[in-house]
GROMACS .gro file of C-alpha atoms in nm:
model
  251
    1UNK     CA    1   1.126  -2.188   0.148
    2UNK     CA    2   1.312  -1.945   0.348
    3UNK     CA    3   1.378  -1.710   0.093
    4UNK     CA    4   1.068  -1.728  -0.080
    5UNK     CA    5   0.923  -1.632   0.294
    6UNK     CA    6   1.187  -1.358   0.326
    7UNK     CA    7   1.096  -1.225  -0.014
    8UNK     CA    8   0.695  -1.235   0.046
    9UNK     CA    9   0.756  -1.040   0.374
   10UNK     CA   10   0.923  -0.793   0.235
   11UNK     CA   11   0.640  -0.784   0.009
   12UNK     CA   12   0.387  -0.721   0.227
   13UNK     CA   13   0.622  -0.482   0.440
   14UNK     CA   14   0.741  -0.240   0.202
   15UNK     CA   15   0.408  -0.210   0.065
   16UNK     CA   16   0.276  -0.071   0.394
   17UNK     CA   17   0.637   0.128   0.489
   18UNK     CA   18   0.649   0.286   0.160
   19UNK     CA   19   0.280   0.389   0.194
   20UNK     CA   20   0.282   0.514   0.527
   21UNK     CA   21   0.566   0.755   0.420
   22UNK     CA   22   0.355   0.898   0.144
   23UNK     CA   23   0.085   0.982   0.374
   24UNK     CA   24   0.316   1.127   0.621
   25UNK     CA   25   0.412   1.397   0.379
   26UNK     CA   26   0.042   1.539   0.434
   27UNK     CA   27   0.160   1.625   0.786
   28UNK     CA   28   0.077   1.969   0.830
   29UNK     CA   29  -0.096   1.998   0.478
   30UNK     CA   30  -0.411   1.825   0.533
   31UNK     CA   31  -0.717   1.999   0.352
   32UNK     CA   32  -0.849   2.016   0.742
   33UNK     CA   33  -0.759   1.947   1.064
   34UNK     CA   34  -0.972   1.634   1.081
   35UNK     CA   35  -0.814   1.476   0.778
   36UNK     CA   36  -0.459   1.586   0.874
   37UNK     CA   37  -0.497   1.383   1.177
   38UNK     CA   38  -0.659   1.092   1.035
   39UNK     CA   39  -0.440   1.087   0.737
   40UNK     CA   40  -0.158   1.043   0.985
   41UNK     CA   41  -0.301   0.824   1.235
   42UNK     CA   42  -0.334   0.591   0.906
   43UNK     CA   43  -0.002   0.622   0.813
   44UNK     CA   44   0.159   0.494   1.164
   45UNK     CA   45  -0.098   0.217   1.172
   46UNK     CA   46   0.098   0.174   0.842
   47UNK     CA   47   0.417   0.177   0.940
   48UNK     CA   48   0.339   0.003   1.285
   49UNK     CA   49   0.227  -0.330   1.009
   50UNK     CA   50   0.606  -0.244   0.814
   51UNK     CA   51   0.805  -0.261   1.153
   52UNK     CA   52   0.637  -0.618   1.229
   53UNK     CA   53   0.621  -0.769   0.903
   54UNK     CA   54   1.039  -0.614   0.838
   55UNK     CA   55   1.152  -0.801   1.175
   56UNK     CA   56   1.028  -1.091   1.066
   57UNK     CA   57   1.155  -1.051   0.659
   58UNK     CA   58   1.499  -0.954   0.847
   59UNK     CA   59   1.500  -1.277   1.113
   60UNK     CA   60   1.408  -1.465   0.779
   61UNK     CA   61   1.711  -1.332   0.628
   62UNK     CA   62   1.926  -1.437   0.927
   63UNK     CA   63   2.224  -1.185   0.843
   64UNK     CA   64   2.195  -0.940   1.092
   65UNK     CA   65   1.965  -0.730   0.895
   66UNK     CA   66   1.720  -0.570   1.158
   67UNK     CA   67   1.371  -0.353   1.047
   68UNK     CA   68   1.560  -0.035   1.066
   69UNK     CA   69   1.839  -0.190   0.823
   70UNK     CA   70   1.581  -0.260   0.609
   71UNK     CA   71   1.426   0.040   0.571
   72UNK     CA   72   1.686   0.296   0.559
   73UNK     CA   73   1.980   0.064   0.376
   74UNK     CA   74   1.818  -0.095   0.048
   75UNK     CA   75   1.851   0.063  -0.254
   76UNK     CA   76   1.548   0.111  -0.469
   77UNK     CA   77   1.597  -0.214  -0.667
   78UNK     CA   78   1.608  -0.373  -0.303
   79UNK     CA   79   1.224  -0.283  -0.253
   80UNK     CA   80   0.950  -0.545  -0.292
   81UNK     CA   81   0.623  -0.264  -0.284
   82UNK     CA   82   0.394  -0.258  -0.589
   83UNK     CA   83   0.430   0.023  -0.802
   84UNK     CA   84   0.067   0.202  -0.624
   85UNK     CA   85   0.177   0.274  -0.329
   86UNK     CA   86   0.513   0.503  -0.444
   87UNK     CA   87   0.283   0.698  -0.658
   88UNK     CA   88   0.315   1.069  -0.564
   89UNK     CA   89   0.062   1.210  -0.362
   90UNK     CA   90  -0.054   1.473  -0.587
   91UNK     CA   91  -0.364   1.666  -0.502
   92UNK     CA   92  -0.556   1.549  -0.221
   93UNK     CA   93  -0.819   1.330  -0.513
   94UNK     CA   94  -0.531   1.162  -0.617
   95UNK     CA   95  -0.441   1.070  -0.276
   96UNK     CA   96  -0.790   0.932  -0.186
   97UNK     CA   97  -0.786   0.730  -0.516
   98UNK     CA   98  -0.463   0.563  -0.481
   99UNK     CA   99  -0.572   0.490  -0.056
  100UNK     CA  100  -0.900   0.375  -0.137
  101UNK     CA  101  -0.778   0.102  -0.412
  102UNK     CA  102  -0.512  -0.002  -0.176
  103UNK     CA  103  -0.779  -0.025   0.091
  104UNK     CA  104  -0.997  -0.247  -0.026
  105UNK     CA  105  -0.695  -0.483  -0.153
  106UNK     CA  106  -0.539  -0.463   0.212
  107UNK     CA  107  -0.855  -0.545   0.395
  108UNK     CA  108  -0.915  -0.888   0.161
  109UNK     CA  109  -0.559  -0.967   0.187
  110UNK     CA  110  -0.521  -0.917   0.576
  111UNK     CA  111  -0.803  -1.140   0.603
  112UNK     CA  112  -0.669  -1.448   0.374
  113UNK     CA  113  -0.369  -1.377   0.588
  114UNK     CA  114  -0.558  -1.485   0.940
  115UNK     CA  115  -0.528  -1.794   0.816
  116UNK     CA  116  -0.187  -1.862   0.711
  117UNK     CA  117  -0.006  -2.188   0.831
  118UNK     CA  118   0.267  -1.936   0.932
  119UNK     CA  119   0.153  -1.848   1.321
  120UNK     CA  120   0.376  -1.497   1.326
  121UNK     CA  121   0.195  -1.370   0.989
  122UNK     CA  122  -0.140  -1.470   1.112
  123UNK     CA  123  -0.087  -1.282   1.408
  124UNK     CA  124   0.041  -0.977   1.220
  125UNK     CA  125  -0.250  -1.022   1.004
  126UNK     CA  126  -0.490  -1.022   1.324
  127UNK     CA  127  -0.374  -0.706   1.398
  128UNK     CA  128  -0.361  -0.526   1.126
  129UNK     CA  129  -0.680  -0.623   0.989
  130UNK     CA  130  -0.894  -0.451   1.217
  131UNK     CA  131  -0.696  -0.131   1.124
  132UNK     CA  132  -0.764  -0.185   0.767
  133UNK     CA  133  -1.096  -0.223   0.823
  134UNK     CA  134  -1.123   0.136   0.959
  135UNK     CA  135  -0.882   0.248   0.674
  136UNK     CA  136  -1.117   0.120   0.439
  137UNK     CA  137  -1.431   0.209   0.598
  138UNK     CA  138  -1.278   0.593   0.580
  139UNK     CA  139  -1.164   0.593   0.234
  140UNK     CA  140  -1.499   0.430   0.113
  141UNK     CA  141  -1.732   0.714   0.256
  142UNK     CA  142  -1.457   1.000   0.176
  143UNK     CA  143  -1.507   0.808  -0.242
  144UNK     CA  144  -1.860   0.853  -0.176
  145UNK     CA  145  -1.912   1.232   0.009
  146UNK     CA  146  -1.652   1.355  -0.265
  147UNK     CA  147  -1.753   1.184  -0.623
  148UNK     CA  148  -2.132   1.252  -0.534
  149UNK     CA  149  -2.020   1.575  -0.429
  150UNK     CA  150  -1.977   1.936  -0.615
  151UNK     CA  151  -1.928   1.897  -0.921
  152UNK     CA  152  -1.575   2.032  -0.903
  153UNK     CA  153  -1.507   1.770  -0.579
  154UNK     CA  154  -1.647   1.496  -0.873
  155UNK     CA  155  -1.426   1.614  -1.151
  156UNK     CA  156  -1.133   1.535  -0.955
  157UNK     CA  157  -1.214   1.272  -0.769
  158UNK     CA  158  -1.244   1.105  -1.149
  159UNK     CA  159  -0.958   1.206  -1.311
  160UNK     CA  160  -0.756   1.078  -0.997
  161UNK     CA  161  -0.917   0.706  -1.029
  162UNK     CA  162  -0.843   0.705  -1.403
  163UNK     CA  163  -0.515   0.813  -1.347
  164UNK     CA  164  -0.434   0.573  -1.046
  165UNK     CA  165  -0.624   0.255  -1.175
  166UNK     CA  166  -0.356   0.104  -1.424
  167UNK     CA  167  -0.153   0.070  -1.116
  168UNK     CA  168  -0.392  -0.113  -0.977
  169UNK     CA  169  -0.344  -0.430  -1.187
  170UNK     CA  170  -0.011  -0.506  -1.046
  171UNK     CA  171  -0.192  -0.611  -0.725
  172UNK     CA  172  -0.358  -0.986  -0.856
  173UNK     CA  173  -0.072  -1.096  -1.050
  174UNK     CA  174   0.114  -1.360  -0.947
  175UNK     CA  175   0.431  -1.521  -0.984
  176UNK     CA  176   0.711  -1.787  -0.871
  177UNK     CA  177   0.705  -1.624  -0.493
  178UNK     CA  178   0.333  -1.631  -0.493
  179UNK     CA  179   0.278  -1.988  -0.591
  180UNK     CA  180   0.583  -2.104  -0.345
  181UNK     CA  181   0.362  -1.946  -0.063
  182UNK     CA  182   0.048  -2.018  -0.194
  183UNK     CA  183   0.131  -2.420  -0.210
  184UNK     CA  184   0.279  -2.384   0.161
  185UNK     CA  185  -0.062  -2.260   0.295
  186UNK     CA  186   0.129  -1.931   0.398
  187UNK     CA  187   0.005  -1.710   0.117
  188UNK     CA  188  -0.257  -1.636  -0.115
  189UNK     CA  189  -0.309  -1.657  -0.538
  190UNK     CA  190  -0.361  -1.270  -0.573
  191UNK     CA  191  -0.503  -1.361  -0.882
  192UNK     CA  192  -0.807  -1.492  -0.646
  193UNK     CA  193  -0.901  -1.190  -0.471
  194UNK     CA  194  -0.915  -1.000  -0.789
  195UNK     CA  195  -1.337  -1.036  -0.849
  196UNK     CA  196  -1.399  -0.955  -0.473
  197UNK     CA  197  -1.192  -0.635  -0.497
  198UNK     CA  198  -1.391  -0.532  -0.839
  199UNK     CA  199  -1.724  -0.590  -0.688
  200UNK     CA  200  -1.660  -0.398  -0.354
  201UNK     CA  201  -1.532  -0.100  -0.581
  202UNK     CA  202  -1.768  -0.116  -0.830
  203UNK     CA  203  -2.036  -0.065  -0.508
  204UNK     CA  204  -1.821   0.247  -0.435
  205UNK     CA  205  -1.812   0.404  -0.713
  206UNK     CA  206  -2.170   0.328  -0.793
  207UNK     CA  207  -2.281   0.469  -0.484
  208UNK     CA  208  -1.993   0.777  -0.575
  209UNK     CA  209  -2.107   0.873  -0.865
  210UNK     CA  210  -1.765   0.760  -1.051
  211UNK     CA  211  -1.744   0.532  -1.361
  212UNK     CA  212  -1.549   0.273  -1.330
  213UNK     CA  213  -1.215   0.298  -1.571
  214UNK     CA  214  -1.249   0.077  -1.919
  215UNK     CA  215  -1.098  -0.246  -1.891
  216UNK     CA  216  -0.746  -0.335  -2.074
  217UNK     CA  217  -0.513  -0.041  -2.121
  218UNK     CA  218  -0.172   0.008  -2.047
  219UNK     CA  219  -0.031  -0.204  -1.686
  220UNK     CA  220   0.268  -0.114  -1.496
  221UNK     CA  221   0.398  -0.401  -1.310
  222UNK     CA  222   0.713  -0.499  -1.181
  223UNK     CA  223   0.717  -0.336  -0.814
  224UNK     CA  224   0.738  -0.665  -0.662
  225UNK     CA  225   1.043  -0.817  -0.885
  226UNK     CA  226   1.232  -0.443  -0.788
  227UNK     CA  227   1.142  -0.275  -1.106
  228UNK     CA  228   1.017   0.092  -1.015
  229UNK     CA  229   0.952   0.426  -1.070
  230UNK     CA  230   1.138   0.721  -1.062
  231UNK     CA  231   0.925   0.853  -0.729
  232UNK     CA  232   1.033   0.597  -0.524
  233UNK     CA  233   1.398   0.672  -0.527
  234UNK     CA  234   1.302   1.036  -0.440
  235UNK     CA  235   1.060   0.889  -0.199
  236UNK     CA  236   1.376   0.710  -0.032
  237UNK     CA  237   1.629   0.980  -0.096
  238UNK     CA  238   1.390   1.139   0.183
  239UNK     CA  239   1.315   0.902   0.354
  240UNK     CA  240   1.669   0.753   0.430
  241UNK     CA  241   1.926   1.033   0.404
  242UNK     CA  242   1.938   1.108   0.813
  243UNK     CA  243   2.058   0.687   0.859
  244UNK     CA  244   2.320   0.708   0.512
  245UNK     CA  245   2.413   1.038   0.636
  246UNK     CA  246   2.521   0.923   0.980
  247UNK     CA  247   2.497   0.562   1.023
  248UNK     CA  248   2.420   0.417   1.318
  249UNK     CA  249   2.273   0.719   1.511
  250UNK     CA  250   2.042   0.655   1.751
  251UNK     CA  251   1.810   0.912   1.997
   0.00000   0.00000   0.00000
C-alpha cells in the first residue's frame, strides 16, 4: 500500500509541477499584460498543489527524499505526469487547448479527491480545488471569446485542440496503481470521470464554436508508467540544471 500511495502521489504531483513550469515559461511573453499575470498566478497555484502533494509522495517514500529532491533529482523515467502536461507550449492556442483539457480533468478529479479515506490528500484536495475551479472557469470563457472569435483567433484555436486531444486519452486509463487506490477508498477509476469530462467539453466547444475531434485515432500513453516524450527531458534539463549544477545550494 505504501508504494502504490507513493507512486499515485507522485502522480498527481508531477502532473501539476511539470505543468506549472510550462506556464512559467510565458513569463514575460504573455499576449497581454492581463494574461501574463494570470497565466502565472496559475502556474504557482500549480506548483503550490506539486510542493504539497511531493512532501507527502517523499514522507511516503521514507528515504530522505524531500519535495525539492524530488523535483530537481529524478531523471525523466523517474516522472509519473501524463504525457499532456509536458507538451510544449507552442503558440498561445495551443497553450489554451492543452490548459483547458487539463482543467476540466483537474477540477473533477480534485473533487473525487475531497473524499478520499486518506485525510492529508483530502485536505490537499480541499485546497486545491477551489483554485481549479477558477483555472477552469478562465480557460472555459478564454475557449469560448477565442473559437467564437475572428476567424483567424478560430482557426487556431482548432488546430490546437486537434493537435492536443490524443493526449488527452491518457487521462481515464487506468491501471494496477489505480485499482490499488481505488479499492482503498483513496483514489478514483479514471476510467469513471471520463463521460463527465466529455460532456463539460462538448458544452465548451459548442458554445466556442469548435468541433469536437473524431473519436479513435492514434493515443499516446505511458506518462504515468515513466514512458515520455522528448520535451520533457528538455523541460527538466531547464528546469533542474541550477540544483545538478551545484547541489545543495540554498538562498
Amino acid at each position: 500500500m505504501s508504494a502504490a500511495r507513493h507512486e499515485y502521489l507522485l502522480r498527481l504531483g508531477d502532473n501539476a509541477l511539470i505543468l506549472s513550469q510550462r506556464l512559467g515559461e510565458w513569463c514575460g511573453k504573455g499576449p497581454a499584460l492581463e494574461e501574463d499575470m494570470a497565466l502565472t498566478n496559475v502556474a504557482l497555484d500549480l506548483l503550490g498543489q506539486a510542493r504539497l502533494l511531493l512532501s507527502l509522495a517523499a514522507e511516503a517514500a521514507g528515504n530522505g527524499a524531500d519535495e525539492d529532491s524530488l523535483a530537481y533529482h529524478r531523471d525523466d523515467r523517474e516522472f509519473r505526469n501524463v504525457l499532456l502536461v509536458e507538451q510544449p507550449n507552442g503558440n498561445y492556442a495551443d497553450t489554451l487547448a492543452r490548459q483547458f483539457l487539463f482543467d476540466a480533468w483537474s477540477s473533477l478529479a480534485l473533487r473525487r479527491l475531497l473524499t478520499s479515506s486518506d485525510a492529508a490528500i483530502a485536505a490537499i484536495a480541499e485546497k486545491a480545488v477551489k483554485e481549479v475551479s477558477y483555472h477552469l472557469r478562465r480557460s472555459s470563457d478564454l475557449m469560448v471569446r477565442l473559437g467564437d472569435g475572428s476567424e483567424r483567433s478560430h482557426a487556431m484555436l482548432q488546430t490546437a485542440i486537434d493537435k492536443v486531444w490524443p493526449y488527452s486519452h491518457e487521462l481515464f486509463i487506468g491501471d494496477a496503481v489505480d485499482a490499488e487506490m481505488t479499492a482503498a477508498g483513496i483514489g478514483f477509476d479514471p476510467a469513471s470521470l471520463q463521460d463527465e469530462w466529455l460532456a463539460y467539453v462538448r458544452e465548451v466547444f459548442a458554445e466556442a464554436t469548435l468541433k469536437l475531434p473524431a473519436a479513435g485515432g492514434w493515443m499516446p500513453k505511458g506518462g504515468k508508467q515513466g514512458l515520455h516524450s522528448e520535451h520533457l527531458s528538455k523541460l527538466l534539463a531547464e528546469m533542474q540544471v541550477l540544483q545538478r549544477s551545484h547541489p545543495g545550494a540554498s538562498w
